[in-house]
Amino acid sequence: MSESKLFRTQEIGSLARPLWQLQGQRHTPLSPAARKEFLGWNQQLGFAPVEDATVGHFLSNGGTDVSGAQVRDWGAAFALRFLESAGLDRVYDGEARRVEMYEHAVRQMQGFELLGHVRSFDSKYYLKGAITGEVGLGHPYDLEEFDFVRSHARATPKLPVTGPYTIADWSFNEYYLGRIPGWKGRTQRREAQREFVVDVARKAIRPTLAAMIDHGCRVIQIDEPAAGTHPDQAALVAEGFNVATEGLDAEFSMHICFSDYRSLFPALLEAKRCRQWAWEFANRDTEDHDAYAMLSLLREYGDTREVGLGVLDVHRDAIESPEVVQNRIERAAQVLGDPSRIWVNPDCGLRTRRLEVAYEKLTNMVEGARRARQAQTGAG
Amino acid sequence: MQVDSSLTGPFPRSEALVRATRDLDRGRTSAEEVGRLYRSTATELARLEQTHHLAPATGGYLRWADLFRPFAEGWSGFEVGPVTRWYETNTFYRQPILHAPPDRSAGALGGWFPAAEAGIEAATAKAILPGPYTFATMIDNRSGETTEALIHRIGRLLAAEVAELRTTGYLNFQFQEPSLVVHPPAPTAGESTIAAYRAIAETLGTAPSYVWSFFGDAAPVLPLLRRLPAQGVGVDLAETEVRDLAGHPAGRGLGLGVLDPRTTLLENPADIARQVHAACEAAGVDRVQIGPGGPLDLLPWESAVRKLPLLNGAQTALRNGGGRS
């Protein structure tokens, strides 16, 4: 796939797990619906060889007869083919092996204790932990996951890594805050948070990124969805990014979503090794509100980095048409004044959407990008 | 010094309730089963509130998806809108979109208040509602009405809700106003806020009422907070310096947020007692209400439960002469 064409497309994060994967990982027999789902997607995507005896065992006996590792491999291969079949230029495995972006990361690190669920919104929750000792890392994580993707992907792999600021912000700070005696006001909280972020970046994430790069990883997305939570800490987001990537050579991007980006500027611009801002817009793009107009911010600050443009709302089932996608890309290109800086992606991971919905959204996104490209250059 | 304690916002859902509501979303359980769990969890929390002398009780407001949802669904003029960040937290609310001046109808909200479900007498429970300034400024107002007019209108509608709640036995009211300290109002909006609370106060009569601020430093808006016609105002001591509480009006109640919902680290009751004592000295008051500085639903259930005894612990420390530095 050409990396020089306009409006290249990429995924951003996780996909919903297919039913057959969930049942397989639970070591239960496949329900008729799960079996039908496996066969239907496999016919379309060809992620598992049906002539293979293991596949036959799985279809007959589900997870009772096949290892969890094998089921996860199929889950990863399924997501790769799913994204490639939709036409994306940069892909990953839908985070098929990860429980969730925060929990997965802190389970690899030392010093954390998972405490219980906190509501994100409605009936969506995440398992939240506390740092109860100094941050540490036994060994770099996700290397096997990346090796599998690299050896199976036909499009360019883009590795998602949860960023240090988000890991710290989404954790309760007991260890670093607890070292400060007496009442904990704003000043004490801030001091403790900086220590926490820098320790996560230096002691856990940087060694992992270095190992990934040694394994051939070239494109890395550092996810910092928490960056917009405390706008006055944007400098700390940038510091964490810089510490995590210090001395490393790869194509780094930073994904932030559901935030007022304006409030992060100019401090965020200090993330020196960040080549692309991958942001959410579609969720707030309505008939009477042009969400892409805020890209003028980058022009105001003379920032010429790439933009990963969110054009799919990941919280609603309504399918964006190719025309809507094309229109969003063209509005963004006009504001930026340079279409070559635009990558096209969903606002965030599509995990909250059913696979059929996600697939239709993605194929429309690719088609919308193609039409925008054709309108710009005459080439599809 | 007299120190009362009470919860000041929604409580987290228990792990069982987390599982059940997730399962309901996925079609793996029934609404009846989840309803049963809501009732048992609210009852359990009411028992904990009683055990730890937290009064008035709240019942946890476990069913509320966010501070505005019952209103966005129960009042006219609204559409439940996109997922939007809830202040500086990693939690979100669906921002109501207001398409026309809002209105209410009798009985639309009564079922949302949890006292009956929690087995609490309404007279000993606290009705927690959004404050008119926070409500008007946290929604996407496409109604054509100015912010100032909307604040006032919402105040009148909340006054009608208060009147209805009083007929069902509620006597204690708290209005959540994080936006007053996070995004302080311009002078005209500040005056509208006072007018809105005046409308509410007319309905409240002598019923106890607090305006509770959190997520921000109250110091810059204390002059406005003190002008609001409520019996007391609450401030978050994780954000507000006690020295800034000087000049508190005589006879006006003072609420102190002394449990930090941003961390599971347990506060030391002796540290709380020192802060409360210092705050009372600075404000020149000898009676305060203490509680969490913000909604405890930022914590997991177990962590929030572990914080509950600390309020009583601080009260005991104060009674025993603790808190004096």
XYZ file of C-alpha atoms in Angstrom:
705
model
C 0.000 0.000 0.000
C 1.398 3.370 -0.969
C 2.367 5.567 1.976
C 2.502 8.636 -0.243
C -1.110 8.894 -1.411
C -3.447 11.494 0.052
C -5.874 10.739 2.872
C -4.426 7.432 3.952
C -6.541 5.489 6.404
C -5.767 3.889 9.745
C -7.434 2.257 12.694
C -7.174 3.819 16.114
C -7.853 1.202 18.751
C -9.771 -1.834 19.779
C -12.568 -3.768 18.084
C -15.384 -5.706 19.688
C -14.515 -9.341 20.293
C -16.426 -11.799 18.152
C -18.723 -14.097 20.084
C -16.734 -17.164 19.042
C -13.580 -15.646 20.539
C -15.295 -14.833 23.828
C -16.763 -18.332 24.091
C -13.516 -19.935 22.979
C -11.519 -18.082 25.613
C -14.031 -19.202 28.234
C -13.377 -22.800 27.170
C -17.054 -23.391 26.499
C -18.662 -25.066 23.470
C -19.612 -22.683 20.680
C -23.230 -21.623 20.551
C -24.928 -21.972 17.143
C -24.744 -18.166 16.782
C -21.008 -18.149 17.524
C -20.357 -20.983 15.067
C -22.349 -19.192 12.390
C -20.464 -15.973 13.120
C -17.088 -17.724 12.815
C -17.993 -19.364 9.544
C -19.547 -16.219 8.094
C -16.594 -13.956 8.824
C -14.088 -16.640 7.891
C -15.726 -17.075 4.527
C -15.461 -13.336 3.994
C -11.993 -12.773 5.474
C -10.210 -16.126 5.472
C -8.508 -15.632 8.830
C -8.424 -19.350 9.779
C -7.797 -22.328 7.444
C -11.028 -24.343 7.496
C -9.231 -27.460 6.298
C -7.073 -27.360 9.432
C -8.043 -30.036 11.940
C -7.797 -27.540 14.825
C -10.423 -25.348 13.230
C -12.614 -28.395 12.841
C -12.192 -29.253 16.514
C -13.061 -25.671 17.444
C -16.196 -25.648 15.364
C -17.269 -28.980 16.854
C -16.301 -28.497 20.480
C -15.487 -24.817 20.877
C -13.035 -23.798 23.569
C -13.240 -27.163 25.283
C -10.899 -28.670 22.716
C -8.666 -25.781 21.621
C -6.192 -23.730 23.635
C -6.944 -20.146 24.656
C -3.719 -19.083 22.933
C -4.957 -20.536 19.625
C -8.302 -18.750 19.992
C -6.537 -15.454 20.669
C -4.339 -15.990 17.602
C -7.466 -16.425 15.497
C -8.957 -13.352 17.159
C -5.893 -11.308 16.213
C -5.828 -12.693 12.670
C -9.541 -12.014 12.333
C -9.092 -8.340 13.351
C -6.157 -7.892 10.970
C -8.132 -9.276 8.032
C -11.219 -7.345 9.119
C -9.330 -4.031 8.999
C -7.379 -4.916 5.859
C -10.516 -6.078 4.093
C -12.173 -2.764 4.933
C -9.266 -1.209 3.055
C -7.189 0.454 5.790
C -3.571 1.375 5.129
C -2.425 0.984 8.735
C -3.772 -1.774 10.946
C -3.291 -3.676 14.187
C -5.026 -6.636 15.754
C -8.020 -4.839 17.243
C -6.267 -5.280 20.610
C -7.679 -8.797 20.517
C -5.363 -10.022 23.259
C -5.808 -7.079 25.608
C -8.461 -6.943 28.283
C -8.679 -3.161 28.032
C -6.145 -0.430 27.331
C -5.556 0.573 30.961
C -5.939 -2.729 32.743
C -3.825 -4.532 30.163
C -0.958 -2.092 30.609
C -0.906 -1.947 34.401
C -1.096 -5.726 34.662
C 2.306 -5.794 32.934
C 3.849 -3.342 35.373
C 4.910 -3.643 38.981
C 3.564 -1.510 41.819
C -0.103 -1.516 40.776
C -3.094 -3.076 42.492
C -6.424 -3.326 40.672
C -9.173 -2.243 43.075
C -12.567 -2.277 41.379
C -14.771 -0.798 38.703
C -15.459 2.880 38.129
C -18.189 4.044 35.826
C -17.048 5.754 32.657
C -20.575 6.651 31.485
C -24.008 5.013 31.395
C -23.342 1.328 32.076
C -19.778 1.387 30.806
C -17.086 0.841 33.417
C -13.381 0.273 33.680
C -11.321 -1.559 36.254
C -9.253 0.992 38.082
C -6.094 0.385 40.031
C -3.905 2.175 42.484
C -0.173 2.583 42.500
C 0.790 1.206 45.864
C 4.553 0.828 45.360
C 7.246 2.185 43.101
C 6.581 1.661 39.365
C 8.563 -1.212 37.898
C 8.661 -3.572 34.948
C 9.737 -7.211 34.966
C 10.181 -7.345 31.202
C 8.939 -5.402 28.169
C 5.374 -6.331 27.278
C 3.359 -7.041 24.116
C 6.376 -8.273 22.148
C 4.703 -11.568 21.201
C 1.583 -9.677 20.251
C 3.576 -7.397 17.950
C 5.567 -10.269 16.453
C 2.317 -12.005 15.522
C 0.934 -8.857 13.910
C 4.151 -8.165 12.017
C 4.269 -11.672 10.619
C 0.575 -11.757 9.642
C -0.242 -8.200 8.567
C -0.449 -7.293 4.900
C -0.878 -3.576 5.622
C 1.506 -1.525 7.777
C 1.254 -2.347 11.505
C 0.672 0.549 13.891
C 1.246 -0.379 17.514
C -1.013 1.194 20.144
C 0.552 1.825 23.553
C -1.225 3.365 26.511
C 0.662 6.519 27.448
C 2.246 7.351 30.792
C 0.012 10.285 31.598
C -3.132 8.231 31.013
C -1.878 5.325 33.089
C -1.136 7.676 35.967
C -4.321 9.703 35.595
C -6.495 6.605 35.447
C -4.878 5.176 38.560
C -5.328 6.209 42.127
C -2.102 7.664 43.367
C -1.511 6.093 46.761
C 2.248 5.513 46.740
C 3.580 8.863 45.554
C 0.861 10.878 47.306
C 1.172 8.824 50.466
C 4.848 9.729 50.774
C 3.817 13.328 51.390
C 2.885 13.880 55.038
C -0.202 15.773 56.231
C -3.107 17.264 54.295
C -3.003 16.737 50.545
C -4.041 19.884 48.746
C -3.598 20.861 45.124
C 0.147 21.494 45.354
C 0.878 18.146 46.976
C -1.329 16.253 44.513
C 0.379 17.852 41.546
C 3.867 17.118 42.841
C 2.972 13.472 43.458
C 1.366 13.124 40.029
C 4.443 14.368 38.212
C 6.632 11.815 39.985
C 4.147 9.104 39.048
C 3.924 10.033 35.338
C 7.674 10.312 34.884
C 8.280 6.990 36.652
C 5.747 5.192 34.417
C 7.298 6.746 31.321
C 10.887 6.020 32.265
C 10.632 2.695 34.069
C 7.851 0.924 32.192
C 6.962 2.430 28.833
C 10.302 3.487 27.416
C 11.915 0.042 27.895
C 8.869 -1.504 26.212
C 9.004 0.866 23.252
C 12.742 0.278 22.856
C 12.185 -3.471 22.752
C 9.354 -3.077 20.233
C 11.572 -1.020 17.960
C 14.257 -3.714 18.229
C 11.584 -6.143 17.014
C 10.977 -4.042 13.917
C 8.164 -1.780 15.037
C 8.212 1.468 13.062
C 4.845 3.121 13.730
C 3.721 3.646 17.313
C 0.598 5.380 18.568
C 0.822 6.552 22.161
C -2.700 6.755 23.521
C -3.309 9.640 25.886
C -7.082 9.880 26.157
C -6.632 11.345 29.627
C -4.674 14.298 28.258
C -7.731 16.489 28.125
C -8.790 15.693 31.652
C -6.635 18.303 33.349
C -5.819 20.964 30.766
C -3.399 22.674 33.119
C -1.301 19.506 33.075
C -0.719 19.492 29.314
C 2.968 20.166 29.950
C 3.094 16.969 31.995
C 1.479 15.026 29.122
C 4.236 16.307 26.857
C 6.930 15.569 29.441
C 5.689 12.004 29.846
C 5.670 11.559 26.058
C 9.209 12.912 25.785
C 10.561 10.733 28.587
C 8.874 7.624 27.131
C 10.317 8.223 23.649
C 13.687 9.664 24.600
C 16.406 8.524 22.204
C 14.049 6.241 20.269
C 13.647 6.204 16.518
C 10.142 5.436 15.268
C 7.148 7.240 13.818
C 5.256 8.337 16.922
C 1.724 9.698 17.104
C -0.393 10.772 20.055
C -4.072 9.873 20.216
C -6.321 12.075 22.342
C -10.115 11.992 22.320
C -13.155 13.666 23.857
C -11.176 16.694 24.908
C -11.087 20.409 24.348
C -7.822 20.438 22.397
C -7.617 24.205 22.527
C -7.115 24.012 26.280
C -3.990 21.874 25.804
C -2.169 24.388 23.698
C 0.580 25.467 23.495
C 1.997 23.193 26.216
C 1.195 20.001 24.290
C 3.377 21.142 21.398
C 6.410 20.345 23.554
C 5.899 16.643 22.740
C 8.838 16.896 20.379
C 8.974 13.410 18.921
C 5.256 13.303 18.151
C 4.768 13.289 14.388
C 0.977 13.025 14.281
C -1.946 14.222 16.390
C -4.728 11.609 16.162
C -7.870 13.269 17.476
C -11.610 12.709 17.734
C -13.937 15.115 15.924
C -16.953 13.279 14.510
C -18.640 12.860 17.895
C -19.141 16.617 18.045
C -19.599 17.402 14.362
C -23.208 18.418 13.809
C -25.216 20.412 11.309
C -24.731 23.593 13.276
C -21.278 22.900 14.674
C -18.253 22.342 12.445
C -15.954 20.294 14.677
C -13.095 20.485 12.166
C -12.881 24.252 12.337
C -10.802 23.920 15.488
C -7.910 22.631 13.366
C -7.185 26.280 12.754
C -5.515 26.001 16.142
C -2.601 24.208 14.509
C -2.215 27.004 12.009
C -2.352 29.580 14.784
C 0.608 27.916 16.455
C 2.444 27.131 13.220
C 2.297 23.408 13.962
C 2.764 21.432 10.742
C 2.511 17.875 12.042
C 0.211 15.278 10.540
C -3.354 14.971 11.760
C -5.150 11.672 12.306
C -8.634 12.902 11.556
C -11.526 11.296 13.433
C -14.399 10.989 10.950
C -16.453 8.181 12.534
C -18.436 8.604 15.746
C -17.652 5.471 17.729
C -20.497 5.941 20.195
C -23.402 5.732 17.777
C -24.602 3.034 15.410
C -25.607 5.489 12.702
C -23.372 4.741 9.728
C -21.562 7.715 8.278
C -21.994 7.742 4.515
C -18.972 8.145 2.209
C -20.314 11.619 1.415
C -20.230 12.592 5.084
C -16.683 11.260 5.413
C -15.559 13.044 2.258
C -17.126 16.275 3.460
C -15.368 16.017 6.815
C -12.004 15.373 5.173
C -12.454 18.267 2.777
C -13.425 20.676 5.527
C -10.351 19.645 7.516
C -8.097 19.942 4.471
C -9.383 23.423 3.839
C -8.703 24.535 7.405
C -5.237 22.968 7.485
C -4.359 24.228 4.025
C -2.342 21.076 3.348
C -4.220 17.850 2.517
C -1.040 15.787 2.608
C -0.945 16.064 6.390
C -4.240 14.235 6.851
C -4.661 10.610 7.871
C -8.242 9.412 8.133
C -9.462 7.307 11.066
C -12.344 6.657 13.452
C -12.605 8.997 16.442
C -11.362 6.239 18.723
C -11.528 2.448 18.947
C -14.726 0.908 17.594
C -14.991 -1.607 20.407
C -18.359 -0.329 21.580
C -19.950 -1.044 18.198
C -21.087 -4.391 16.826
C -18.675 -5.829 14.262
C -21.149 -5.444 11.415
C -21.629 -1.769 12.277
C -17.888 -1.204 12.670
C -17.205 -2.854 9.334
C -19.750 -0.760 7.489
C -18.449 2.399 9.103
C -14.856 1.534 8.147
C -15.631 0.606 4.556
C -17.531 3.863 4.169
C -14.593 5.702 5.703
C -12.214 4.180 3.176
C -14.603 4.992 0.334
C -15.061 8.544 1.612
C -11.279 8.968 1.721
C -11.033 7.611 -1.812
C -13.616 10.091 -3.054
C -11.864 12.954 -1.283
C -8.586 11.846 -2.851
C -10.194 11.663 -6.259
C -11.667 15.122 -5.848
C -8.266 16.492 -4.885
C -6.050 14.737 -7.378
C -8.266 12.968 -9.837
C -6.815 9.674 -8.601
C -8.916 7.266 -6.536
C -17.950 22.886 67.830
C -20.776 20.929 66.235
C -19.878 18.804 63.259
C -22.487 16.944 61.201
C -21.614 14.623 58.366
C -23.404 13.478 55.268
C -22.664 12.197 51.794
C -22.719 14.927 49.181
C -23.289 13.148 45.901
C -23.834 9.851 44.115
C -22.186 6.714 45.471
C -20.486 4.159 43.210
C -22.330 1.080 42.077
C -21.306 -2.151 43.798
C -19.356 -4.723 41.808
C -22.499 -6.878 41.643
C -24.441 -3.940 40.244
C -21.662 -3.218 37.755
C -21.917 -6.788 36.490
C -25.696 -6.690 36.386
C -25.975 -3.409 34.480
C -23.371 -4.620 32.004
C -25.261 -7.863 31.589
C -28.473 -5.950 31.042
C -26.822 -4.005 28.228
C -25.763 -7.301 26.684
C -29.157 -8.917 27.098
C -27.873 -11.462 29.610
C -30.168 -10.512 32.472
C -33.566 -8.957 33.005
C -34.518 -5.437 34.034
C -36.374 -6.976 36.988
C -33.226 -8.665 38.239
C -31.209 -5.463 37.909
C -34.005 -3.534 39.633
C -33.850 -5.963 42.533
C -30.107 -5.369 42.795
C -30.541 -1.593 42.689
C -32.932 -1.863 45.619
C -30.709 -4.137 47.697
C -27.617 -2.023 47.024
C -29.401 1.224 47.899
C -30.654 -0.416 51.098
C -27.151 -1.584 51.940
C -25.783 1.900 51.444
C -28.538 3.398 53.598
C -27.533 0.968 56.324
C -23.895 2.048 55.986
C -24.929 5.693 56.160
C -26.823 4.957 59.350
C -23.941 2.957 60.838
C -21.517 5.805 60.214
C -23.921 8.512 61.392
C -24.196 10.140 57.993
C -27.392 12.176 58.047
C -29.398 13.110 56.119
C -28.987 9.878 54.163
C -28.819 9.765 50.367
C -29.471 6.226 49.167
C -26.645 6.693 46.691
C -28.472 7.867 43.554
C -27.272 4.650 41.964
C -29.680 4.746 39.030
C -28.643 8.208 37.854
C -26.480 7.841 34.759
C -25.356 11.423 35.325
C -26.472 14.548 37.138
C -28.746 15.702 34.320
C -30.136 12.491 32.831
C -33.436 12.365 34.777
C -34.089 15.943 33.683
C -32.931 15.460 30.094
C -35.310 12.501 29.849
C -38.118 13.839 32.034
C -38.353 17.496 31.060
C -39.430 18.698 27.646
C -37.115 20.502 25.240
C -34.158 18.151 25.683
C -32.411 15.498 23.690
C -29.837 13.253 25.379
C -26.678 14.188 23.526
C -23.080 13.051 22.986
C -20.686 11.569 25.490
C -18.847 14.500 27.018
C -16.124 14.728 29.634
C -17.340 15.336 33.177
C -15.055 18.111 34.374
C -11.471 17.054 35.017
C -12.273 13.392 35.547
C -12.029 10.253 33.493
C -15.790 9.965 33.568
C -18.344 11.259 31.116
C -21.936 12.387 30.853
C -24.274 12.582 27.924
C -24.543 16.296 27.379
C -28.209 17.276 27.106
C -29.045 19.237 23.993
C -31.719 21.838 24.610
C -33.747 22.561 21.491
C -36.487 24.693 23.039
C -37.093 26.418 26.366
C -37.429 23.569 28.866
C -40.553 22.699 30.771
C -41.628 20.056 33.241
C -44.667 18.013 33.966
C -45.832 16.853 37.360
C -44.524 13.508 38.511
C -41.925 13.120 35.779
C -38.959 12.916 38.162
C -40.327 11.494 41.402
C -39.218 7.954 40.673
C -35.601 8.981 40.305
C -35.139 9.961 43.965
C -33.934 6.908 45.839
C -35.204 7.279 49.407
C -38.125 4.896 49.024
C -36.023 2.331 47.180
C -33.351 2.549 49.902
C -35.900 2.194 52.663
C -35.209 5.691 54.014
C -37.973 7.957 55.279
C -38.044 10.894 52.875
C -37.973 13.252 55.837
C -34.531 11.927 56.814
C -33.201 11.794 53.267
C -31.464 14.397 51.173
C -32.719 15.309 47.723
C -29.704 16.101 45.546
C -30.375 18.110 42.408
C -28.273 19.943 39.838
C -27.832 23.612 40.624
C -29.300 26.000 38.051
C -25.971 27.535 37.014
C -24.267 24.190 36.507
C -27.324 22.827 34.721
C -27.651 25.774 32.349
C -23.975 25.929 31.473
C -23.169 22.216 31.126
C -25.806 21.566 28.472
C -25.684 22.384 24.779
C -28.144 25.253 24.679
C -29.645 25.569 21.200
C -32.957 26.891 22.470
C -32.269 30.466 21.492
C -32.602 31.557 25.107
C -29.672 33.432 26.641
C -27.642 31.725 29.327
C -28.890 34.223 31.869
C -32.533 33.621 31.004
C -31.985 29.881 30.996
C -30.375 29.908 34.453
C -33.394 31.750 35.775
C -35.867 29.478 33.979
C -34.143 26.341 35.260
C -34.246 27.835 38.750
C -38.018 28.200 38.475
C -38.390 24.654 37.190
C -36.194 23.299 39.979
C -38.326 25.247 42.436
C -41.359 23.384 41.115
C -39.509 20.077 41.495
C -38.607 21.026 45.066
C -42.253 21.792 45.775
C -43.254 18.391 44.436
C -40.523 16.627 46.421
C -41.712 18.383 49.573
C -45.171 16.955 49.083
C -43.589 13.499 49.090
C -41.874 14.236 52.398
C -38.394 15.480 51.462
C -37.085 18.143 53.823
C -33.373 18.370 52.991
C -32.062 19.642 49.701
C -28.645 20.000 48.116
C -27.826 21.629 44.818
C -24.709 20.515 42.958
C -22.778 23.495 41.621
C -19.323 22.423 40.462
C -19.471 24.855 37.563
C -19.686 27.826 39.909
C -16.101 27.145 40.957
C -14.734 25.463 37.822
C -16.149 28.011 35.372
C -17.094 31.020 37.528
C -19.956 33.048 36.104
C -19.731 36.458 34.530
C -21.466 39.107 36.642
C -24.744 38.921 34.716
C -24.875 35.141 34.964
C -24.011 35.449 38.644
C -27.030 37.694 39.195
C -29.225 35.243 37.271
C -27.947 32.483 39.513
C -28.934 34.456 42.589
C -32.371 35.061 41.071
C -32.711 31.343 40.315
C -31.902 30.420 43.898
C -34.325 33.063 45.107
C -37.087 31.240 43.218
C -35.984 27.968 44.801
C -35.761 29.529 48.266
C -39.349 30.725 48.041
C -40.420 27.116 47.633
C -37.977 25.775 50.202
C -39.189 27.996 53.018
C -37.240 26.917 56.058
C -36.183 23.546 54.676
C -32.430 22.965 55.018
C -30.600 23.551 51.775
C -26.979 23.525 50.747
C -25.295 24.688 47.569
C -22.332 22.341 47.199
C -19.334 23.299 45.072
C -16.595 20.867 44.114
C -13.842 20.132 41.565
C -12.472 23.662 41.935
C -11.162 26.367 44.219
C -14.111 28.170 45.770
C -12.078 31.190 46.892
C -12.667 33.374 43.797
C -16.441 32.925 43.988
C -16.993 32.922 47.740
C -18.570 36.401 47.585
C -21.172 35.049 45.157
C -21.656 31.760 47.012
C -22.348 33.720 50.185
C -25.016 35.781 48.467
C -26.994 32.736 47.361
C -30.199 32.392 49.384
C -29.393 28.930 50.718
C -28.856 27.861 54.288
C -25.280 26.845 53.615
C -22.554 26.497 51.037
C -20.114 23.616 50.648
C -16.517 23.854 49.454
C -13.988 21.184 48.475
C -10.995 21.419 50.825
C -8.791 19.450 48.433
C -9.064 22.497 46.165
C -9.801 25.393 48.514
C -7.379 26.773 51.102
C -8.911 27.120 54.557
C -7.447 30.611 55.002
C -9.698 31.771 52.150
C -12.803 30.960 54.178
C -12.356 34.076 56.335
C -15.322 36.405 56.359
C -18.010 33.746 56.291
C -21.373 35.408 57.037
C -22.788 34.859 60.507
C -25.667 32.405 60.564
C -24.798 30.888 57.189
C -23.965 27.171 57.164
C -20.580 25.964 55.985
C -19.955 22.610 54.334
C -16.447 21.207 54.125
C -15.472 18.561 51.596
C -12.838 16.585 53.479
C -12.757 13.228 51.680
C -10.955 13.285 48.354
C -12.753 11.169 45.751
C -9.711 11.419 43.462
C -7.689 8.972 45.509
C -8.223 5.708 47.337
C -5.566 6.777 49.810
C -7.424 6.984 53.104
C -7.388 10.348 54.781
C -6.108 10.428 58.330
C -8.979 11.432 60.667
C -6.511 13.523 62.671
C -5.535 15.430 59.488
C -9.224 15.958 58.698
C -9.847 17.195 62.226
C -6.992 19.694 61.906
C -8.377 20.970 58.588
C -11.901 21.268 59.978
C -10.677 23.089 63.040
C -8.580 25.451 60.951
C -11.501 26.059 58.585
C -13.869 26.860 61.446
C -11.357 29.235 62.955
C -10.804 30.973 59.631
C -14.518 31.209 58.861
C -15.510 32.108 62.405
C -18.124 29.375 62.669
C -18.691 26.739 65.316
C -20.962 24.439 63.349
C -20.103 22.751 60.071
C -21.228 19.903 57.887
C -18.465 17.645 56.583
C -18.594 15.190 53.723
C -16.799 14.091 50.593
C -15.291 16.948 48.602
C -16.925 15.628 45.463
C -18.996 12.674 44.346
C -17.575 9.420 45.674
C -18.656 7.619 42.516
C -15.201 8.378 41.172
C -14.054 5.497 43.396
C -14.841 1.782 43.249
C -17.537 0.732 45.730
C -15.190 -0.932 48.230
C -12.809 2.015 48.267
C -15.695 4.426 48.832
C -17.063 2.269 51.634
C -13.649 2.326 53.308
C -13.764 6.118 53.412
C -17.121 6.317 55.192
C -15.858 5.722 58.762
C -13.294 8.501 58.379
C -15.926 11.206 58.724
C -17.066 9.837 62.042
C -13.427 9.321 63.004
C -12.736 12.984 62.403
C -15.802 13.951 64.442
C -14.550 11.818 67.314
C -11.097 13.387 67.056
C -12.651 16.843 67.191
C -14.815 15.937 70.182
C -11.705 14.716 71.951
C -10.000 18.015 71.412
C -8.080 16.990 68.299
C -7.569 19.328 65.421
C -5.891 22.109 67.326
C -2.491 22.699 65.881
